[in-house]
Structures are given as structure tokens and as C-alpha cells.
Amino acid sequence: MILQEEPIDQTAVIQALRDLLDKDEQYQSGRILGSMCTYPNEFAQRLASMFPEKNLGDPGLFPGTARLEDEAIKMMGEILGSGSVVGNMTTGGSEANIIAMRVARNLRPLPDPEVILPETAHASFFKAADFMGFKPRILEVDDNFMIDLGDLESTLNHNTIAVVGIAGTTALGLVDPIDQMGKIINDFDPGIYFHIDAAFGGFVLPFMRDMGHSFHPYDFSVNAVKSMTSDPHKMGTNLIPSGGFIMRESVYRDGLGFDIPYLAGGAIKHFNIMGTRPGSVVVAFWGLMKHLGRKGFREIVSGCWENTKYFRERIREHESYLNVVVEPIINVIGIKSETRTPITEVDRLLRKKGWYLGLFKNMEPPLIRVVVMPHITRNAIDAFFDDLESILKELHG
Ligand code: 0PR
């Protein structure tokens, strides 16, 4: 039995937890190279623990928290090209993407709905297809991981309810040609729902643009774009769980929300999949955004970008064995094998030495992914390359 009869004092429980959690990897070790999450900002942690009871499932009881949620969404909208937005904080990018697909389906209830997705789209869209029964129509990507706009044109049809574009792909951090996709969609039918998944890029691309980098327009500045996903618990450095579903205000229609008439705080409409959901992390995120300002986020991104360039340069030292899959445009680096040794083997040996990267073995080419998050320091990168060098020696002599 795991639960005993008698209480155990708190100090002993904490000690037991420390022992058990000792098995977990720590972001602070710098060895988690393949995660899109990081050690949450400490001010945000403090704020979340100050307001633990807030429940946005019943916002009528917590109108102050509900207002902060609204403002957090609007601040994210401003970063993404429009303050005239509505939406909800979510448990992450998956929930935000699923909500987007539900909105698209309800705006255009067709008997045989189809959603057009780049093949680089995140798994959450396939979950949505499974839940809602729409047919995913996949756009293949070329050697540069770009979709063919002609394919988009020929795939659009009268069953299309939505098209998805990605601003910061999961494996390589790339940006789809969202402005050109928007034009093609508008020419075919401006009523088609165009959703942009910027779960990762939403807190990177805007600040890299401030730093002078240029990208395809990827946000609400493209008028065909109806909604976006952008996640505070990734590069926003907020606590898990926090994602964002952000929709252009003009897309909102009565009847899109799900009626919950009996709540203690009064009848409201739900957009989220969750009922009861944490307000603490929303309060924390509002506070974190105000505290950091645009400048604070830019500094986070700028630090990650410096380390990304350093990491990329160090790969050059091993060019005869490994190379980048494409030149990184944000802090995501895909690495492929240049020899007959499969990259999965390099990954296996790295894991044995305690380095955790993302492994995309079904991609062409198969790759390992590094996400240069704020917890990855120069020292950690140097230690990684020391170990990589010995692994490559072991493999190639
Ligand atoms: N959209 C994109 C483009 C994503 O990359 C992700 C997650 C999502 C949506 C879904 O976000 P949630 O996981 O918040 O629902 N991408 C990360 C990845 O696949 C998720 C992750 C995070 C994986 C931390 C591992 C990890 O340690 O890498």
C-alpha cells in the first residue's frame, strides 16, 4: 500500500520527495538541450504562489483574474501585430490549437470538413482531427522544409474549413510563407479560417525582429490570419501550464462559446477544453509581462540567440561527421549525420552521457534537435561539445 494510515510530518514528506525527485533531470544542469520549456521565471513563481486559488473555470467568481486573462491575451496580441483580439489562456499550445480547430469547424459546419496542414505541423492538429473527425490534408515540404504554394492552391476546395501555418516549427524553428499563404486563401475564399501556430515562435520572432532580423510576415499583420497560438510556458518563461489562444476580435461570433449556465459566479461561455483551470499562472504571467516589458523579453531572446550562434559555430568543428539541417533562424538547431552512422546512434551515446536532445527519427533527414533555451549556458555548451567529441572519436576513430 502506498497510502499509510497515520500522518507523516512535513519535513519527512519533503525529504521523501527530494529523494524521489532526485531522478528527474534539472534544467539548471544545462543538460536538457531538447526541451521547449525552461526553469520558470522566479518572480512569476512567487506571484503564482501568492494567488493559488484562482479558478478561471468560474470567472464570475474571479472577475479580477478574468480581466487579467483578457489583458494578457491583448498584450500577446500586441506583440503579434494586433491589440484588437480576444481569446483565452490555455494549458499549452495543444489546447490552443485544438480550440482553434473547433472554432473553425463551428464557423463552417460542413459534412466532410478538411483542414490543410503543412507536414511539419505539430501533433496537436492530428489530435484535433481525431477528436473532431476532420480530414487532414497534408502539404509536403521541399528540401528547405518549405511548402509549395501551388500545392496549397490545388488542395483548397469547398470542404476546406481551415488552413494552418507555422511560425516556428517544432523540429527546426522555421516560418511558413504566411503572407503568401494568406493571399492564396483570400483569393480562393476569405471565409476560410487561417490559424497560425506560433506556440514557440510567438515569444521569439517578434523580439528577433526588434533586434533587426527579418522573417516572412507571420502574424495578425497578415489580414487573412484569424487566430494564433503563442505559449507563455515556452519562451515566455512562465510556469506550466500556460498557453495562449488569440483570435482577431472581428472573428468572434455569438454562439461560438459553450454555454455553462449554472456556475456560482453566473452563466458564462467556455472556449477552453478544460473546465476548472488555473488562474494563478495567468496572474503570474500578467505580472511577468508587466515586470519584463518588451525590453526584458528581448534580452532573454537576445541571450538565447548569442548562444545559438555559438552552438552553431561549434558544430563546424565536426563538419565531416555532423552538420546543421538548415541554418538556424531562431534558437532551434537541427543536426544531421554526414556519415553512414545514423544520427540515432549519436543520440543514443549522448543520452548515455546524460545529454537530452529531441530526436526526430522520422524526418528526412533524421535529426537531433537542440532548443537553446535560457537555461543553456556557454559552459554547458562547452561541456556538451567535449562529450560529443569523445563520442565521435569512439564512432569514427
Ligand atoms: N505547436 C508547436 C509548434 C509546438 O512545438 C508545440 C510543442 C505545440 C504546438 C504544443 O504545445 P504544448 O506541448 O504546450 O501543448 N512543442 C514541444 C516539442 O514538441 C513540446 C515539448 C516541450 C516537448 C517540452 C518536450 C519538452 O521537454 O518539442
Short mmCIF file of C-alpha atoms and ligand atoms in Angstrom, two decimals, residues 27 32 34-37 91-95 97 122 124-125 166 168-171 197-200 229 231 233-234 242 360 369 371, ligand 1:
data_model
loop_
_atom_site.label_atom_id
_atom_site.label_comp_id
_atom_site.label_asym_id
_atom_site.label_seq_id
_atom_site.Cartn_x
_atom_site.Cartn_y
_atom_site.Cartn_z
CA TYR A 27 17.04 22.49 -16.30
CA ILE A 32 18.28 19.42 -21.19
CA GLY A 34 15.90 19.33 -26.42
CA SER A 35 13.06 20.93 -24.46
CA MET A 36 10.93 23.93 -25.37
CA CYS A 37 10.30 24.59 -21.69
CA THR A 91 -2.89 24.66 -20.78
CA GLY A 92 -0.47 24.97 -23.69
CA GLY A 93 -0.11 25.00 -27.44
CA SER A 94 -2.01 21.76 -27.92
CA GLU A 95 -5.15 23.05 -26.25
CA ASN A 97 -4.54 24.57 -31.47
CA HIS A 122 2.55 19.74 -34.54
CA SER A 124 -1.89 18.55 -31.65
CA PHE A 125 -3.56 19.12 -35.04
CA ILE A 166 3.51 27.61 -38.55
CA GLY A 168 8.49 28.45 -35.53
CA THR A 169 8.25 24.77 -36.44
CA THR A 170 8.73 22.15 -33.73
CA ALA A 171 11.76 20.49 -35.31
CA ASP A 197 0.77 28.08 -34.69
CA ALA A 198 3.35 30.33 -33.03
CA ALA A 199 3.42 28.24 -29.84
CA PHE A 200 7.20 28.55 -29.78
CA THR A 229 -1.29 30.16 -30.70
CA ASP A 231 2.77 29.90 -25.39
CA HIS A 233 5.28 28.35 -20.83
CA LYS A 234 7.81 28.07 -23.66
CA SER A 242 0.18 28.30 -19.82
CA PHE A 360 13.16 13.32 -34.95
CA ARG A 369 17.18 18.96 -32.18
CA VAL A 371 16.48 24.25 -28.45
N1 0PR B 1 2.91 23.87 -31.56
C1 0PR B 1 4.24 23.78 -31.71
C2 0PR B 1 4.87 24.41 -32.92
C3 0PR B 1 5.00 23.09 -30.78
O1 0PR B 1 6.31 22.95 -30.96
C4 0PR B 1 4.36 22.52 -29.65
C5 0PR B 1 5.10 21.75 -28.60
C6 0PR B 1 2.96 22.66 -29.53
C7 0PR B 1 2.27 23.34 -30.50
C8 0PR B 1 2.20 22.07 -28.37
O2 0PR B 1 2.48 22.72 -27.19
P1 0PR B 1 2.18 22.06 -25.78
O3 0PR B 1 3.19 20.97 -25.59
O4 0PR B 1 2.35 23.22 -24.85
O5 0PR B 1 0.80 21.58 -25.79
N2 0PR B 1 6.39 21.52 -28.79
C9 0PR B 1 7.31 20.96 -27.83
C10 0PR B 1 8.09 19.90 -28.57
O6 0PR B 1 7.46 19.04 -29.20
C11 0PR B 1 6.68 20.36 -26.61
C12 0PR B 1 7.72 19.96 -25.62
C13 0PR B 1 8.04 20.76 -24.57
C14 0PR B 1 8.37 18.74 -25.74
C15 0PR B 1 8.98 20.38 -23.63
C16 0PR B 1 9.34 18.35 -24.82
C17 0PR B 1 9.63 19.17 -23.77
O7 0PR B 1 10.56 18.80 -22.83
O8 0PR B 1 9.28 19.95 -28.52
#
